[in-house]
Tab-separated table of C-alpha atoms and ligand atoms in Angstrom:
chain	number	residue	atom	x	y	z
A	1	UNK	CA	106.292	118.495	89.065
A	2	UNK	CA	105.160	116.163	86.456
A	3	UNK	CA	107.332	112.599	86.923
A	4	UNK	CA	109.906	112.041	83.932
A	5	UNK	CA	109.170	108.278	83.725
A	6	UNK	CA	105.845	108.837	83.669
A	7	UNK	CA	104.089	107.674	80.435
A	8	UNK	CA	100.501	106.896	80.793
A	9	UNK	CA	98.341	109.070	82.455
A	10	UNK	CA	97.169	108.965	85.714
A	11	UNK	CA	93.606	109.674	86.617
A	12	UNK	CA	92.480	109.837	90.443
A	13	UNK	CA	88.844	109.857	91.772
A	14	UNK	CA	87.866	111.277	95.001
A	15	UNK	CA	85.351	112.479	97.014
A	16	UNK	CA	82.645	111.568	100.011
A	17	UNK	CA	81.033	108.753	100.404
A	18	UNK	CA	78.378	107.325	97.745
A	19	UNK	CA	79.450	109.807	94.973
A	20	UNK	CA	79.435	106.594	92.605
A	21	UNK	CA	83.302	106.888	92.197
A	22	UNK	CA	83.475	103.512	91.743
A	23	UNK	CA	80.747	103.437	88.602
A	24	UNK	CA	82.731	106.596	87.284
A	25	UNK	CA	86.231	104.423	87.065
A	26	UNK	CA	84.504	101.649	85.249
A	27	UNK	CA	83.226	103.948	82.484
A	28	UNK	CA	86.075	105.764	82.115
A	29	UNK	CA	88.069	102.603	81.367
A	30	UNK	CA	85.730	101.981	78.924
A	31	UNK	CA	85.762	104.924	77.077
A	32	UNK	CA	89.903	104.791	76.851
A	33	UNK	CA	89.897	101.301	75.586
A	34	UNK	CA	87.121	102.340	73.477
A	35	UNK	CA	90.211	104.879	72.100
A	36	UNK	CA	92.552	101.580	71.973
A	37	UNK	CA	94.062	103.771	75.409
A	38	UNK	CA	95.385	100.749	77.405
A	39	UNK	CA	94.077	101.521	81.086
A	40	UNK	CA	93.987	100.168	84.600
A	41	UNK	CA	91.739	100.732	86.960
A	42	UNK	CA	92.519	100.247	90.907
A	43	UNK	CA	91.717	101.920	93.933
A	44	UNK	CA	93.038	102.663	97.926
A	45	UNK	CA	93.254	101.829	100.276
A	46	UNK	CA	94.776	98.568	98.267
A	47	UNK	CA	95.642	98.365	95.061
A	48	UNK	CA	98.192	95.743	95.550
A	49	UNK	CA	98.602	92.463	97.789
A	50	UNK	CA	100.287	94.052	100.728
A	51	UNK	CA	97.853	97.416	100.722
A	52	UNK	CA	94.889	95.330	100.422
A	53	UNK	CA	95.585	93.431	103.167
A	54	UNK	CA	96.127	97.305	105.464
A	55	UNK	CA	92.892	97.769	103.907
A	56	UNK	CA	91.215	95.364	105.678
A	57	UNK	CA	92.991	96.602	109.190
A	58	UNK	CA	92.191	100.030	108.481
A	59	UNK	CA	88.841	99.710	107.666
A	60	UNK	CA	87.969	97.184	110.347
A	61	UNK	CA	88.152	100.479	112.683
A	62	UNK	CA	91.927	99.163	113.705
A	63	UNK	CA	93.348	102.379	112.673
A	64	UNK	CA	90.725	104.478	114.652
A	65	UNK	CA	92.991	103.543	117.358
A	66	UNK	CA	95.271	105.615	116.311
A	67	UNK	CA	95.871	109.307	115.932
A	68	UNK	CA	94.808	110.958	112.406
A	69	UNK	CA	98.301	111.122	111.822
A	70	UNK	CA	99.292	107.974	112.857
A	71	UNK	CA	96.280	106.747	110.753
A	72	UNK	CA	97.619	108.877	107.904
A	73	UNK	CA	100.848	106.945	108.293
A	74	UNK	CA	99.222	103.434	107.862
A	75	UNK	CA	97.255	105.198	104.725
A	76	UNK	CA	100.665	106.141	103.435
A	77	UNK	CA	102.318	102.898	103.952
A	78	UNK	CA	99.763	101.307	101.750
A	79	UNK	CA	100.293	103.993	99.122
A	80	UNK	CA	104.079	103.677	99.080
A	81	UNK	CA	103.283	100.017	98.322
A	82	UNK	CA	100.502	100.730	95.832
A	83	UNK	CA	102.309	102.661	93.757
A	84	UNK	CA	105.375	100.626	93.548
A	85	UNK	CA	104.130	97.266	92.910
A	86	UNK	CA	101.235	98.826	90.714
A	87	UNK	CA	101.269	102.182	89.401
A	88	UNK	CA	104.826	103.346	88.543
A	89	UNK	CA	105.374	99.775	86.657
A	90	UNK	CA	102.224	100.687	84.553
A	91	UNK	CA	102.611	104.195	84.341
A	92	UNK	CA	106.100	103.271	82.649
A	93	UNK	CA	105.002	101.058	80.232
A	94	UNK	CA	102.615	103.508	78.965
A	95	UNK	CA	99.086	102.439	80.163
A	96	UNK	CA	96.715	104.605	81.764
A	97	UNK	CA	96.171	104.158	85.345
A	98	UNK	CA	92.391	105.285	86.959
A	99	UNK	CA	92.477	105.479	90.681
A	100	UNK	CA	89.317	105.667	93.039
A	101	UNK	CA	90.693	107.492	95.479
A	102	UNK	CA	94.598	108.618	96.517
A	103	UNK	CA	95.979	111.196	98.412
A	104	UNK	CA	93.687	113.567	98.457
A	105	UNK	CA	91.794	111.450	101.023
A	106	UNK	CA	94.573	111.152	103.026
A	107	UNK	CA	94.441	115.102	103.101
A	108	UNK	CA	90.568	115.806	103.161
A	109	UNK	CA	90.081	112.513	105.941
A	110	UNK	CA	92.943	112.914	107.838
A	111	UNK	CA	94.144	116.144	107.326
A	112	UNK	CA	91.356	118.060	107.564
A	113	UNK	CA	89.451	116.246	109.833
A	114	UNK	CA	91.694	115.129	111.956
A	115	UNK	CA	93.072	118.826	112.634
A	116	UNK	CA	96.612	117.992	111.443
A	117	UNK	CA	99.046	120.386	110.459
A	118	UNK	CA	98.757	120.598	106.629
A	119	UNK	CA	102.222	121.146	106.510
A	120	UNK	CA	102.514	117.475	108.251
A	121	UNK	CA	100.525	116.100	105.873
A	122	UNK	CA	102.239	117.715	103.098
A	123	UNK	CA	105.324	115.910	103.973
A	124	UNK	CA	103.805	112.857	104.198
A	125	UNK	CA	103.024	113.054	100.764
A	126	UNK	CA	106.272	114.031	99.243
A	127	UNK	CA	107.633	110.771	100.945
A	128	UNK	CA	104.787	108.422	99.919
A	129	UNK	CA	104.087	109.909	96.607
A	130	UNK	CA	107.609	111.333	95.373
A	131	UNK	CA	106.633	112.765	92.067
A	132	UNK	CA	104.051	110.157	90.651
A	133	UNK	CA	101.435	113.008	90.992
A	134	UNK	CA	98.034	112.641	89.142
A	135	UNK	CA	97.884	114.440	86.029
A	136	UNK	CA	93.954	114.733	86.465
A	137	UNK	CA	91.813	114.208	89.908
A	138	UNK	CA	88.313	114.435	89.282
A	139	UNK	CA	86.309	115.897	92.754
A	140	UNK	CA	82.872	114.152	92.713
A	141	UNK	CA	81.277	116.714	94.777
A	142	UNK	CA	77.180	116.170	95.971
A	143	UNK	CA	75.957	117.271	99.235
A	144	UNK	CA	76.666	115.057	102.273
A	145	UNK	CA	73.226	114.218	102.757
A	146	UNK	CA	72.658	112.399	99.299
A	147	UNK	CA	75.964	110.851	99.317
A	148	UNK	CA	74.756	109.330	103.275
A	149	UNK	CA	71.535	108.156	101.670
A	150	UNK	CA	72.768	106.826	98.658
A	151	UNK	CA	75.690	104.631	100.847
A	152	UNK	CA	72.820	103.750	102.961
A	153	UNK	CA	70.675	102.250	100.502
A	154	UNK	CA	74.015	100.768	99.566
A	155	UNK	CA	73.990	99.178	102.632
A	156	UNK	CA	70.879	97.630	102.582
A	157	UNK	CA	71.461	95.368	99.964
A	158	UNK	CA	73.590	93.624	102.230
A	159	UNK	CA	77.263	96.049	102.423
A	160	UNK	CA	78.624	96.956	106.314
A	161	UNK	CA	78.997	100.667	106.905
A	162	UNK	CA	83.461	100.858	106.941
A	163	UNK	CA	84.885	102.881	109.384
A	164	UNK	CA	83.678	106.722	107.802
A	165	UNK	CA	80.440	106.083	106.701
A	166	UNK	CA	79.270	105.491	110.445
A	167	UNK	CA	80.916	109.212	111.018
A	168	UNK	CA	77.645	111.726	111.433
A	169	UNK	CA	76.675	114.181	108.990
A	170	UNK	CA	78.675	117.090	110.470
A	171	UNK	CA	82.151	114.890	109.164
A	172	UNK	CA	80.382	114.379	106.090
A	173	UNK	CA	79.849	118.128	105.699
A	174	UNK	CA	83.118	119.271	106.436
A	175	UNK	CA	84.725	116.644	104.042
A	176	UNK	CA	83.098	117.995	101.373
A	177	UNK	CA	84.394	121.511	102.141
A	178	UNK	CA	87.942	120.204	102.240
A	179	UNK	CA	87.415	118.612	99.052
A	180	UNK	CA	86.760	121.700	97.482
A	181	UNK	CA	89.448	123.391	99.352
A	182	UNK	CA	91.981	121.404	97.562
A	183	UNK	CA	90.161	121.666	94.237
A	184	UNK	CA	90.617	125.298	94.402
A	185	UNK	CA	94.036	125.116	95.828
A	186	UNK	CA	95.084	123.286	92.404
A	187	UNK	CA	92.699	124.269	89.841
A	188	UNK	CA	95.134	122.894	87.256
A	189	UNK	CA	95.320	119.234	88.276
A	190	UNK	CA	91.607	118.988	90.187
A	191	UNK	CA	87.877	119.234	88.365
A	192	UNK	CA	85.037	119.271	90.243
A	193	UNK	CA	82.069	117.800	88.720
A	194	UNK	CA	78.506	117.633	90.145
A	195	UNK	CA	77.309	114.080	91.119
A	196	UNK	CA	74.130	114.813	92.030
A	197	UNK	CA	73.695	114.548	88.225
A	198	UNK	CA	72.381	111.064	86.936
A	199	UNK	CA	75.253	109.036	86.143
A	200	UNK	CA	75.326	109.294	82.308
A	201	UNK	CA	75.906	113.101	82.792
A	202	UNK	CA	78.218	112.901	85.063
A	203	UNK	CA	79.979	110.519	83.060
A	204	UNK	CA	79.541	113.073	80.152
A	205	UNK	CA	81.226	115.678	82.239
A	206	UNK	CA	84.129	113.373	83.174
A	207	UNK	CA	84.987	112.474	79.510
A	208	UNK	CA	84.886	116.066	78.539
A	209	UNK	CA	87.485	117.230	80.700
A	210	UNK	CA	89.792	114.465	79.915
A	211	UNK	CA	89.335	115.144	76.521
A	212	UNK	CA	89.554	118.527	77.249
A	213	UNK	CA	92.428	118.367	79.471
A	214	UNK	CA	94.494	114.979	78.610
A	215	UNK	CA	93.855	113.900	75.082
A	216	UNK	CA	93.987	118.143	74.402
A	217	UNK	CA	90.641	117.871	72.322
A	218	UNK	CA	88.415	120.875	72.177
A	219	UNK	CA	85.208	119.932	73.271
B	1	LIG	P1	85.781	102.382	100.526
B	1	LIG	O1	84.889	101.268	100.917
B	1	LIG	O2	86.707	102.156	99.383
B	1	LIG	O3	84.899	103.683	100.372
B	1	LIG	P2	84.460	104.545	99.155
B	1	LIG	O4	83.525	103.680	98.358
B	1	LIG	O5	83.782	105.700	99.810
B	1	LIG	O6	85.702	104.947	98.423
B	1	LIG	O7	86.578	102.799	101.830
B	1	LIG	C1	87.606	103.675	101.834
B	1	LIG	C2	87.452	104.569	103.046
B	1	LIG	O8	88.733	105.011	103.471
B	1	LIG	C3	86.648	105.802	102.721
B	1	LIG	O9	85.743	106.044	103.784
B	1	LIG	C4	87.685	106.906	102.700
B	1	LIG	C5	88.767	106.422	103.585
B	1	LIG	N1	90.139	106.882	103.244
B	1	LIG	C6	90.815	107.708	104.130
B	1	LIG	O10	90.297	108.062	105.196
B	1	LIG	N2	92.087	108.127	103.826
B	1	LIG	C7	92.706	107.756	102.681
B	1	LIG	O11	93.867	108.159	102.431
B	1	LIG	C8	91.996	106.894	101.762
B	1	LIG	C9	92.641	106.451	100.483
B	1	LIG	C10	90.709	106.484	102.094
């Protein structure tokens, strides 16, 4: 159910790892200021002073510790925080918020990985999330293989695998499946777009369905 307060829209990224999510988010913001669209761009875990600091515990491998569903939990905490302190107060005033990555993860990592319940998980995110549901999530989908190479070359130039990316292919596979899953489960929300593309297409792609599907252009 779409949030009343909600004024701005509210774009989420997701996907595996090296998808280019992060590149994607920057030209997006671009292209809405480019409209005069006030945006903000942030991502998760973090997003705010208190999430970015589980960030760091999570990712240090902390949270592996933990069950998925305990690690779900510490997830969720940070997005309860995340979207108080920074998406809600923007999403009222009217700006756009882009987010590289948001609950989905918590679903697709977690959830699906983690064999959870999805009903579990599902009530996880009515309490974290409440009704401040995106209005678009874009799926970068490529096979797990690229998106391993292109975090490894990542790597190289000097970045530490975080606690996924030293998961084996298998994970990766299977994360990409569950993505899909829940882009089919909510076809009106979710778009999958191809990133094995070259990043101007993909960016193409992206701005076409929010034109398509937020700004209600025909393209
Ligand atoms: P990050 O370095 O931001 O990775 P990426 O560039 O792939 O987005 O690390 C975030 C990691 O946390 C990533 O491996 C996905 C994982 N994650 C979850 O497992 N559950 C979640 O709910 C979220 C938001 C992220």
């Amino acid at each position: 159910m779409a949030d009343p307060h909600h004024q701005g829209k509210f774009i989420t990224l997701e996907g595996g790892e090296g998808a280019g999510k992060s590149t994607q988010v920057r030209a997006i913001a671009e292209r809405l200021a480019a409209r005069g669209i006030e945006t903000l761009t942030t991502r998760e875990p973090g997003g705010s002073a208190k999430a970015e600091e589980l960030r760091e515990v999570i990712l240090s491998g902390f949270a592996k510790q933990f069950s998925p569903i305990g690690e779900a939990m510490l997830f969720s905490a940070a997005r309860i925080d995340h979207l108080d302190q920074t998406i809600r107060p923007a999403l009222a005033r009217g700006v756009w918020v882009v987010c590289d990555r948001f609950m989905d993860s918590t679903q697709a990592y977690q959830g699906a990985l983690g064999n959870i319940d999805p009903r579990l998980i599902k009530a996880l995110e009515r309490v974290a999330v409440g009704p401040t549901r995106p209005d678009l999530t874009l799926i970068l989908d490529l096979p797990a293989e690229i998106g391993l190479a292109r975090a490894a070359a990542r790597r190289k130039k000097g970045a530490a695998a975080d606690r996924f990316e030293g998961e084996d292919l298998e994970f990766h596979q299977a994360l990409r499946k569950s993505f899909l899953e829940i882009a089919a489960a909510e076809l009106e929300r979710c778009a999958v777009i191809d990133a094995a593309q070259d990043v101007d297409q993909v960016s193409a792609q992206i701005w076409d369905e929010i034109r398509r599907r937020l700004l209600k252009e025909s393209v």
